[in-house]
XYZ file of C-alpha atoms in Angstrom:
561
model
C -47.139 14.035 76.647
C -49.414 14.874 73.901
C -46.904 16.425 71.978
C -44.498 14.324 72.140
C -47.227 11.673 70.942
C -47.672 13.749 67.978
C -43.829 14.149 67.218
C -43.367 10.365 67.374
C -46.468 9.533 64.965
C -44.993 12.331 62.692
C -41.484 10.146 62.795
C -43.154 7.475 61.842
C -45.042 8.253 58.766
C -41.623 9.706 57.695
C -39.818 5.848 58.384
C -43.122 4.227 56.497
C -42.905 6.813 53.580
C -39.080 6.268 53.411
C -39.360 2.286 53.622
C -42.161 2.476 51.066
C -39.917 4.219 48.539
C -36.820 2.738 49.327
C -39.372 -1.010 48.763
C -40.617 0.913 45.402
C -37.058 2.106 44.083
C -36.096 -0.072 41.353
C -32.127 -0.778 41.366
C -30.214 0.151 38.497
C -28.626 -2.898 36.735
C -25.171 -2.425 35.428
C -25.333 -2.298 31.878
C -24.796 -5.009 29.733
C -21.492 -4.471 27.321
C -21.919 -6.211 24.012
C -19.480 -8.691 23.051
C -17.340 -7.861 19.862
C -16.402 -10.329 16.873
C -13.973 -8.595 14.368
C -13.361 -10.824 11.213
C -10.808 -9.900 8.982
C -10.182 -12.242 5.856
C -7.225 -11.693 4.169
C -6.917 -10.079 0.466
C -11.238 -10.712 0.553
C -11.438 -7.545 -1.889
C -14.974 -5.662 -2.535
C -15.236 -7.560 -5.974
C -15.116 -11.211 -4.334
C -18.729 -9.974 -2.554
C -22.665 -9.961 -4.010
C -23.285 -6.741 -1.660
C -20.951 -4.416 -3.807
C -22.312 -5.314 -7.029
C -19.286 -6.162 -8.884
C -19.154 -8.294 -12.261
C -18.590 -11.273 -10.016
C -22.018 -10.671 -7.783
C -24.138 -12.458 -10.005
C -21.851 -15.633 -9.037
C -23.614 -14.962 -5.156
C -19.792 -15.354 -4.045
C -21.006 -14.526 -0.366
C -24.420 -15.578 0.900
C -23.767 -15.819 4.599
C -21.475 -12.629 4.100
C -24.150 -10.573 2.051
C -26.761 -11.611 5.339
C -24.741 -10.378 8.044
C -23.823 -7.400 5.901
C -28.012 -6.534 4.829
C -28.806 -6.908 8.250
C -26.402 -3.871 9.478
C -24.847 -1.149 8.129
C -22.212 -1.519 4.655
C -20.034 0.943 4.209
C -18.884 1.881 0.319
C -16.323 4.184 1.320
C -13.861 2.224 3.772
C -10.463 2.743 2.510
C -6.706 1.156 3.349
C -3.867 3.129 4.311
C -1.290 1.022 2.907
C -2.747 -1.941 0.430
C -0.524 -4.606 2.411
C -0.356 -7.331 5.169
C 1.618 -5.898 8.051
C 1.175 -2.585 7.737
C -2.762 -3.083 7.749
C -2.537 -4.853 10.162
C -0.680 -2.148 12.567
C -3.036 0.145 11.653
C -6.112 -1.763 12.881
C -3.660 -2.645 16.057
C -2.457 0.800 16.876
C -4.884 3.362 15.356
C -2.048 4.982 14.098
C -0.495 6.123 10.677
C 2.755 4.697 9.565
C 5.557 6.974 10.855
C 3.696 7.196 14.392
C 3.003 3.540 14.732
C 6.698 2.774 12.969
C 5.566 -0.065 10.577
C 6.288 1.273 7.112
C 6.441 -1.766 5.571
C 6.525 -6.073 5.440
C 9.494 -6.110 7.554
C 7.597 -3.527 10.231
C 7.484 -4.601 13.705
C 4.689 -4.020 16.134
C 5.944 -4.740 19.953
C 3.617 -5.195 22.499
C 3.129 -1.781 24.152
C 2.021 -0.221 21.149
C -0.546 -3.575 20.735
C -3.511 -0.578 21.986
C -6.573 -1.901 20.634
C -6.805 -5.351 22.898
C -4.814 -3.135 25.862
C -7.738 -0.647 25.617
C -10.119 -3.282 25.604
C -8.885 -5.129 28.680
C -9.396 -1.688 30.854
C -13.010 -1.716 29.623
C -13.113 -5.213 30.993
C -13.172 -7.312 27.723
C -11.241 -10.576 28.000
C -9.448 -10.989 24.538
C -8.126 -13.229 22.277
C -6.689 -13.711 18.615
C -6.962 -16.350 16.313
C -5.694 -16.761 12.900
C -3.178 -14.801 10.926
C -1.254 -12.407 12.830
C 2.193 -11.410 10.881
C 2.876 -8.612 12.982
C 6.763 -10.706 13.965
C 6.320 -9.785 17.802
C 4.499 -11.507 20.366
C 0.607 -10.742 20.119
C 1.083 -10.667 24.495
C -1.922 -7.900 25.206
C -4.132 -10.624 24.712
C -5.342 -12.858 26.736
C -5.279 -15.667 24.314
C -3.816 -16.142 21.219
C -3.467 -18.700 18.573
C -1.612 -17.597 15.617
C -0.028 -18.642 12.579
C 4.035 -17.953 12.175
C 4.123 -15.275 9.558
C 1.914 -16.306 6.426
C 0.966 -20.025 7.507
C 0.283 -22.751 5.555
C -2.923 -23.557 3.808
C -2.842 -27.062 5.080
C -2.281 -28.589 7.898
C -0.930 -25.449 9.639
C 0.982 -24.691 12.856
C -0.074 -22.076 15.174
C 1.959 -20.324 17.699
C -0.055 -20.376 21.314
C 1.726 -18.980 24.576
C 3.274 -21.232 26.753
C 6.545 -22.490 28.832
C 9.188 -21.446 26.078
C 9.592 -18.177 25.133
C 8.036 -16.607 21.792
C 7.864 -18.225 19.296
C 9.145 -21.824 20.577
C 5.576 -23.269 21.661
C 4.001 -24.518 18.452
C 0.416 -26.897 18.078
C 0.326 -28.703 15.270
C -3.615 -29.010 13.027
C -4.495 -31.074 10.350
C -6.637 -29.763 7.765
C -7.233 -26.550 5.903
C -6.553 -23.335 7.765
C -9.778 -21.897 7.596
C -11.864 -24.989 8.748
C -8.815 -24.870 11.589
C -8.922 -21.460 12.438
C -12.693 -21.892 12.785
C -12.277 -24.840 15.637
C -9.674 -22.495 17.178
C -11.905 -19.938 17.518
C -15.025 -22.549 18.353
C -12.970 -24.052 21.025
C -12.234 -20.845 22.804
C -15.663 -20.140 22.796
C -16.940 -22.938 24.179
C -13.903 -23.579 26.386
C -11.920 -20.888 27.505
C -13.731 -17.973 27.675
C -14.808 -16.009 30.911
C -18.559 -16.064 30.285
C -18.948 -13.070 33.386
C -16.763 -10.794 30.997
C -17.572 -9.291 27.751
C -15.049 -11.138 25.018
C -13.403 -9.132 22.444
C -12.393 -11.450 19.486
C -10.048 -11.243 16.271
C -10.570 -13.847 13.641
C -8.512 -13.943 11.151
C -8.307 -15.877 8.366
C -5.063 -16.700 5.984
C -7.552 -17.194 2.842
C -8.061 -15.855 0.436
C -4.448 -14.838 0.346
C -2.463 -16.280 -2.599
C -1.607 -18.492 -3.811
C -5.672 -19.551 -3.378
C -5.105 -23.289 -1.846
C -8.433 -24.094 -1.393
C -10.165 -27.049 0.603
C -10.782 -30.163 -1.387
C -14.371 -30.277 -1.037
C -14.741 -27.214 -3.397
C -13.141 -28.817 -6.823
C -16.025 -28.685 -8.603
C -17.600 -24.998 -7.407
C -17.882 -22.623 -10.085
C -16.236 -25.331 -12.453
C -18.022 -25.384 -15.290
C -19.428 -21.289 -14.818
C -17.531 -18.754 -17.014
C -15.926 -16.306 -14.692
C -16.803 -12.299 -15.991
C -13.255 -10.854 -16.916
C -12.707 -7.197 -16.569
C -12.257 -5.110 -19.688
C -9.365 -3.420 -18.561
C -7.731 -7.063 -18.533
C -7.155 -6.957 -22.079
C -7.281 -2.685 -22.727
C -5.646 -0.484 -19.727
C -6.696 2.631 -21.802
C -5.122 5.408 -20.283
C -4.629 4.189 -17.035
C -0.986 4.929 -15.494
C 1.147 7.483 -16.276
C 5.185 7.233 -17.567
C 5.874 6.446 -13.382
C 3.545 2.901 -14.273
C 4.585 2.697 -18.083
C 7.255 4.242 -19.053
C 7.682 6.323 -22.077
C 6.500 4.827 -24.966
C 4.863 1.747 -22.496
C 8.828 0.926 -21.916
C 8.468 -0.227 -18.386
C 4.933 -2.221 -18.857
C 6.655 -5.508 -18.711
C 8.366 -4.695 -15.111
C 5.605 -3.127 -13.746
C 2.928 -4.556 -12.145
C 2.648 -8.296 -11.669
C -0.048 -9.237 -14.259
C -2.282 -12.064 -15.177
C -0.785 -11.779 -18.478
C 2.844 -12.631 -19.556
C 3.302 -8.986 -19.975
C 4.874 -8.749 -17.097
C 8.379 -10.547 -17.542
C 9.048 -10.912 -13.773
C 5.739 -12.117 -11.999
C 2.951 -12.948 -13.853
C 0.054 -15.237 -12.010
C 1.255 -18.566 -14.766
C 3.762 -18.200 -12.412
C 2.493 -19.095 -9.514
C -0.797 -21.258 -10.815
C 1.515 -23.310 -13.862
C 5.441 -22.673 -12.095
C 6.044 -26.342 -12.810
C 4.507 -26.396 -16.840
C 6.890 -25.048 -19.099
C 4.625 -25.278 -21.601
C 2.101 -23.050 -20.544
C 4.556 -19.864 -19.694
C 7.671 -18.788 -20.240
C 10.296 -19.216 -18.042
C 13.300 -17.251 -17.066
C 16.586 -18.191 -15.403
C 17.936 -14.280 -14.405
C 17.637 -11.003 -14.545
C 19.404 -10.960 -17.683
C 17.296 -12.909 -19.141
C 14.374 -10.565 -18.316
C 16.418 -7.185 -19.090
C 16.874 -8.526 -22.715
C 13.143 -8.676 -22.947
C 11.540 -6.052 -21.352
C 12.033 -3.663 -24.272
C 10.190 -6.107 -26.589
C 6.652 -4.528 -26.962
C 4.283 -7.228 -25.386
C 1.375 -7.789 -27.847
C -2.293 -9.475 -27.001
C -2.476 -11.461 -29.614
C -5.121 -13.981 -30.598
C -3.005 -17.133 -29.093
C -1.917 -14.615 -26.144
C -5.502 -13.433 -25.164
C -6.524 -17.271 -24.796
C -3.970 -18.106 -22.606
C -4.734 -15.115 -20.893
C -8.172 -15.726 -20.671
C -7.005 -19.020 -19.163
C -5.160 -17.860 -16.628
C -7.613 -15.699 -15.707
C -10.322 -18.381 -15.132
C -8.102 -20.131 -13.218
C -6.631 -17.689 -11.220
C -10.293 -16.525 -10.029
C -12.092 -19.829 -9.753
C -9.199 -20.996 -7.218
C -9.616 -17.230 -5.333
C -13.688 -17.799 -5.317
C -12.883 -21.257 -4.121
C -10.963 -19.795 -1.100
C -13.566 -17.242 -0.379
C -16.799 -20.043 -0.598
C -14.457 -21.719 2.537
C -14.645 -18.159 4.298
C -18.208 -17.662 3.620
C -18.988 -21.426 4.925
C -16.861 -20.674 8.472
C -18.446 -18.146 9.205
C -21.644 -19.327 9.005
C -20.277 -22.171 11.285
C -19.401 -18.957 13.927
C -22.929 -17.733 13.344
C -25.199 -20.583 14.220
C -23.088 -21.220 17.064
C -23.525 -17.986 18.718
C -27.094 -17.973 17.841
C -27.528 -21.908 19.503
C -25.725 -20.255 22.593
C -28.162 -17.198 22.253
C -24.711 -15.123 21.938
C -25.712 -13.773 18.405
C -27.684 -10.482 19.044
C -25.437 -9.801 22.307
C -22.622 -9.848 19.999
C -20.903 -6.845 17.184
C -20.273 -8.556 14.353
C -17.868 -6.865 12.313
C -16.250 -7.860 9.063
C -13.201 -6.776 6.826
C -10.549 -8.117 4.373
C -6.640 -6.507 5.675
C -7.327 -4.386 2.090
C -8.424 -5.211 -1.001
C -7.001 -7.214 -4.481
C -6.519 -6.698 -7.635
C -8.633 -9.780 -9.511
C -6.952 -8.812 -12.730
C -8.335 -5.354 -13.033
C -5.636 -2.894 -15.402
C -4.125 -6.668 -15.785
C -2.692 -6.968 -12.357
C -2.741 -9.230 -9.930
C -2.013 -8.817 -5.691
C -2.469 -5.207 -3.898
C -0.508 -2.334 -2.948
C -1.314 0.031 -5.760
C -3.563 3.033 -5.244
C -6.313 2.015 -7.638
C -9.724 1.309 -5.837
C -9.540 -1.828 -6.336
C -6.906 -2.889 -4.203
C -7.164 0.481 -1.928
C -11.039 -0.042 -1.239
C -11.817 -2.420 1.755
C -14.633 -4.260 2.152
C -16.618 -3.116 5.937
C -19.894 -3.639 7.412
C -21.141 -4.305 10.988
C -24.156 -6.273 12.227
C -25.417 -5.343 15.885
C -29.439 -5.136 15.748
C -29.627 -3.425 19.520
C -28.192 -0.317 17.964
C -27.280 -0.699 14.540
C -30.797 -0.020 11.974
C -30.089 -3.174 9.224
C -30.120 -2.596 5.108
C -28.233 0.906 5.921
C -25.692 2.264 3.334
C -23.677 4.955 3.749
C -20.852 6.375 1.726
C -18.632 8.557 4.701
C -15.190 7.832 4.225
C -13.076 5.792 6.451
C -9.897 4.264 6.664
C -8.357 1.212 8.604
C -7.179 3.534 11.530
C -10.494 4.401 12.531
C -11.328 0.851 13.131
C -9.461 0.330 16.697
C -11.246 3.956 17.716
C -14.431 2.764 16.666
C -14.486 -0.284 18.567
C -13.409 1.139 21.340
C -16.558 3.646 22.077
C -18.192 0.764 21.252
C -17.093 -1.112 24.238
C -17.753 2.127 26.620
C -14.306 4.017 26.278
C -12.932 6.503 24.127
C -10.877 7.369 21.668
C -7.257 7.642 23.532
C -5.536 10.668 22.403
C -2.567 8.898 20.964
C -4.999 7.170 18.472
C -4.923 9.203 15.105
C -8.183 7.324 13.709
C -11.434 8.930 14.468
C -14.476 6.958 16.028
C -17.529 6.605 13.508
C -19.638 5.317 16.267
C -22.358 7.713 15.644
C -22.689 6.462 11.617
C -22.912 2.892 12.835
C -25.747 4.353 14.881
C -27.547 6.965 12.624
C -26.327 5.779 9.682
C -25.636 9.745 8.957
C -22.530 11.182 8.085
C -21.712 13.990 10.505
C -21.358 17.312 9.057
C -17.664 17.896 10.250
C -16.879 14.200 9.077
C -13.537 13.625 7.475
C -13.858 14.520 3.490
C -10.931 12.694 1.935
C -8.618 9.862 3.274
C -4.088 9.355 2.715
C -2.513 6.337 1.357
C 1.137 5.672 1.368
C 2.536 2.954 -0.274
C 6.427 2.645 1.123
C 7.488 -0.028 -0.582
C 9.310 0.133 -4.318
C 9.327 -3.097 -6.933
C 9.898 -4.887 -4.029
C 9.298 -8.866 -3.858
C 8.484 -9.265 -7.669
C 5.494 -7.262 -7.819
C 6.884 -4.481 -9.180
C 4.768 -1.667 -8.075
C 7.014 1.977 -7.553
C 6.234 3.501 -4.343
C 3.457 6.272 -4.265
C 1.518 8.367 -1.685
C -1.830 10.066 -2.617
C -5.234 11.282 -1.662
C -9.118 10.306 -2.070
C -12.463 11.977 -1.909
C -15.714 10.932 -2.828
C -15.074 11.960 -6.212
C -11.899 12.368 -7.026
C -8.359 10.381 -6.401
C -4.876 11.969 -6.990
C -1.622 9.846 -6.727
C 1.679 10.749 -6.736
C 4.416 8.229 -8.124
C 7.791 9.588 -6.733
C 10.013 5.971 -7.964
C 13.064 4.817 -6.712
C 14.810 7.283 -4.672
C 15.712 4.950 -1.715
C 19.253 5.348 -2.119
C 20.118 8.439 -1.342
C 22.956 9.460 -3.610
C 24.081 12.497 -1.588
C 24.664 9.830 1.383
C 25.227 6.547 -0.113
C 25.841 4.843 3.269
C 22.759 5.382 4.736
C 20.403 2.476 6.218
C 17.276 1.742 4.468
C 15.470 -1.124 4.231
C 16.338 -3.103 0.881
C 14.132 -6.444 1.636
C 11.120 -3.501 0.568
C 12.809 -0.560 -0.703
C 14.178 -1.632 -4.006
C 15.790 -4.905 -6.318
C 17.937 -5.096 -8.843
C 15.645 -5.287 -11.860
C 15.472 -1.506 -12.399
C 16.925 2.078 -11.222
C 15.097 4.894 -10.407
C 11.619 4.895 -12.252
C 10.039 8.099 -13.056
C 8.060 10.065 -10.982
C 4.565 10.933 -12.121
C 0.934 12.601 -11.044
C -1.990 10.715 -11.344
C -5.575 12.077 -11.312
C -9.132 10.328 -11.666
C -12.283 12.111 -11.724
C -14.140 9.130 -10.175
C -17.523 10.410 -11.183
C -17.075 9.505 -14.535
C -14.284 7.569 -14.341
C -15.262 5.282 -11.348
C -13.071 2.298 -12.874
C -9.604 4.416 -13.155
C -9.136 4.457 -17.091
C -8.225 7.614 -17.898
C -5.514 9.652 -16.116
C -6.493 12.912 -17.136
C -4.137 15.165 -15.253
C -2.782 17.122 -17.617
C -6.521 18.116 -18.919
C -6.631 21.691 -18.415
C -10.048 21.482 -17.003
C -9.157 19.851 -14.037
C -6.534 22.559 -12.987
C -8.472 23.757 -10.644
C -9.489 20.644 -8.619
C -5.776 19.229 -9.080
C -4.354 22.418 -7.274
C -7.156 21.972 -4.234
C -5.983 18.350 -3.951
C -2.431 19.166 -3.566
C -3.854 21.903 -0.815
C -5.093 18.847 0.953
C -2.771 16.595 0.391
C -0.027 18.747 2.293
C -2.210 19.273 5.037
C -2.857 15.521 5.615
C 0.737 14.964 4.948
C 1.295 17.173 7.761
C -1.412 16.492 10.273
C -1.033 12.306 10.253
C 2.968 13.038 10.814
C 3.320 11.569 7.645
C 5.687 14.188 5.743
C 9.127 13.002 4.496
C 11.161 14.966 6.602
C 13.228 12.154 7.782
C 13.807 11.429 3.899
C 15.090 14.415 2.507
C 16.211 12.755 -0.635
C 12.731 11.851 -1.269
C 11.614 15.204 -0.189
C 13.672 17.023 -2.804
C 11.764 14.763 -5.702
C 8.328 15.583 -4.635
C 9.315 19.616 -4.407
C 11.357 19.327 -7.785
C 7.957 17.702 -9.668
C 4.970 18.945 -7.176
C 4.334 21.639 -9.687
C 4.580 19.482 -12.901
């Protein structure tokens, strides 16, 4: 009996030491994913910010901008791979390159089930929505929400597309106002309205400004009105920018290439779209033959021609600022709201322009060249749980490494059809891993298409250097005349072939792009490395021209040049 006694008292100290513990033992709480804001502005270029220290940051362009970016991490290295709308945009989408993701160009499609990035974020358990330029042509359906304009969408009083009974794209809301105060309530709205608040929220915010052709909001008239705008050197001396593919011999293509703020450029020129309706300020022209009898006339800056220029010029950058004061003032809208709902430091805040602009840099206006100007994107992210503010860091990423990124972010990872890489750990460390990527492709498609003029070019960039390769009009392939290629993008009637050309930039003592020196002897050496990388690139991102063989055949007959 006494034994048993002692058995049963030895039981229970085991059930009181168990209970005790078991009392003791904290439970785990699930954690807490952050919410994720991703604000893309479109054509917002690096110069258009205080934080990159441009000749337009003494104009504080960017207050609420420059906060959110000081209290994160800014990144002076964030590159495009293709300095235009839609394929930007399907590279922030997919995660993938051109070829892969199949949008080469403006008239690229991205169909829904290769939308990854909100698809990836919906398995994490993100609800999602879009709001705000879109101009991907398909349905944006792996979101839960959406709210987007049709194609480029008006400044004022826009329409959006929204899902609904009718099929895509038949159910249209109608707004009045201007689209970034619009796309603001949009977003506001869904926020306040329509969001699950049990689930982490993944939004895109896009806005149309400060796309061209700059309609800003009323209330901004008189900013920057009576401030002198700082004009870029290069406006009025390129130096030895270019090459014959961007000049011609003897400068005999200048006044086709490149849409200027000038009238040196007989085709597009910014009078054009700022004074279309004032004959008297630019010079008009009814056809292309009209243009072909002028564009071997050497265009001069004179004294009368540098004023108008100058003109222009003011103009052109006071109605762009304009647009970009109206971003600035949004978002700061976004940001006290989250911070009245106490949303603000549970939230990523992460902002981008879809690539950058040229803001009459070289005397060109829009994107899709090379040159760091319109190449470079503006990036940083705010997140004060994990991100250490007033970092810098100058690792080199690209626009495909965005939807990666995000991703391990939420909790997931990279999928293995995603060709960006995750720079997770640089948001975190603000340290560049050793085995971090060393140089970044660009591929513009696209050649003298919708009166911009620029020839089509692929290339690659390091910290310190930049080659480019101008290969010209070879879309039509003469040894099969009847094949298919896309002649919206890939070509007009204003010129033939153009020459192709190499381009090289030592960017540590050349960080503005005037002198090609390429054919310097001393950069042989560093020339013949960059064509060792850019093959392997070429190769590895499945972006060789393989299914162009009449484009291959010009880059091996002049890869040695």
């Amino acid at each position: 009996m006494l034994a048993l006694c002692k058995k049963l008292l030895v039981l229970a100290v085991y059930v009181l030491v168990f209970f005790l513990f078991s009392c003791n033992e904290k439970k785990e709480e699930p954690v807490k994913k952050p919410n994720i804001i991703y604000i893309m502005a479109d054509d917002h270029t690096t110069q258009g910010f205080g934080i990159y220290g441009s000749r337009l940051a003494s104009l504080n362009p960017t207050p609420t901008l420059d906060k959110i970016a000081n209290e994160g991490i800014i990144f002076e290295n964030c590159f495009v791979n293709n300095a235009i709308c839609v394929p930007s945009r399907a590279a922030i989408l997919s995660g993938q390159r051109a070829q892969t993701s199949g949008v080469l160009d403006l008239e690229g499609i991205l169909p829904i089930e290769k939308q990854y990035l909100p698809q990836e974020m919906k398995k994490l358990g993100y609800q999602t929505a879009i709001v705000g330029k879109w101009h991907l042509h398909e349905e944006p359906a792996s979101f839960d929400f959406y709210q987007v304009l049709p194609v480029q969408g008006k400044y004022f009083n826009p329409d959006f597309r929204i899902r609904g009974d009718k099929p895509w794209p038949e159910n249209v809301v109608k707004t009045k106002g201007h689209s970034s105060d619009m796309i603001t309530d949009i977003t506001l709205d869904w926020l306040q309205t329509k969001r699950d608040p049990s689930k982490p929220f993944f939004l895109m915010h896009h806005f149309k400004a400060p796309h061209d052709d700059f309609e800003y909001a009323t209330r901004y008239e008189e900013y920057l009105a009576d401030t002198f705008i700082p004009e870029p050197e290069s406006l009025y001396d390129n130096k030895n920018n270019g090459s014959i593919a961007t000049r011609g011999k003897n400068d005999s293509l200048t006044r086709i290439i490149g849409s200027s703020v000038s009238h040196r450029n007989l085709i597009r020129n910014q009078a054009h779209n700022i004074y279309w309706n004032d004959t008297t300020l630019h010079r008009k022209y009814g056809n292309a033959r009209d243009i072909k009898s002028e564009q071997h006339v050497k265009f001069e800056l004179t004294p009368d021609e540098k004023t108008y220029t100058s003109k222009v010029y003011q103009d052109y950058l006071k109605k762009y600022l304009r647009c970009v004061k109206g971003v600035d003032d949004n978002v700061k809208r976004l940001l006290d709201y989250l911070e009245k709902e106490n949303l603000l430091e549970e939230t990523i805040i992460v902002y981008t322009g879809d690539q950058g602009f040229m803001l009459g840099e070289h005397d060109y206006i829009d994107k899709r060249w090379m040159y760091d100007e319109a190449m470079r994107m503006p990036f940083f992210v705010r997140y004060p749980k994990s991100i250490t503010g007033g970092t810098r860091t100058d690792a080199i990423i690209n626009n495909t490494d965005f939807a990666p990124t995000m991703i391990e972010l939420a909790g997931g990872k990279t999928p293995d059809y995603m060709q960006g890489k995750s720079f997770k750990t640089i948001l975190e460390t603000g340290k560049e891993p050793a085995d971090w990527q060393k140089s970044t492709y660009y591929r513009y498609w696209m050649h003298l298409a919708h009166r911009h003029q620029n020839p089509a070019h692929f290339g690659v960039r390091t910290k310190d250097y930049k080659l480019i390769f101008f290969y010209g009009k070879y879309w039509v392939d003469t040894d099969n005349p009847d094949a298919e290629y896309n002649k919206a993008s890939w070509g007009n009637d204003y010129a033939n072939h153009t020459p192709a050309a190499w381009e090289f930039y030592d960017l540590k003592k050349d960080p503005k792009e005037m002198n090609n020196a390429y054919n310097d002897p001393a950069n042989k050496e560093i020339i013949a490395e960059l064509k060792t990388e850019l093959l392997k690139l070429r190769k590895d991102l499945n972006e060789t021209d393989a299914n162009y063989p009449h484009i291959q055949k010009v880059i091996d007959e002049h890869w040695n040049d």
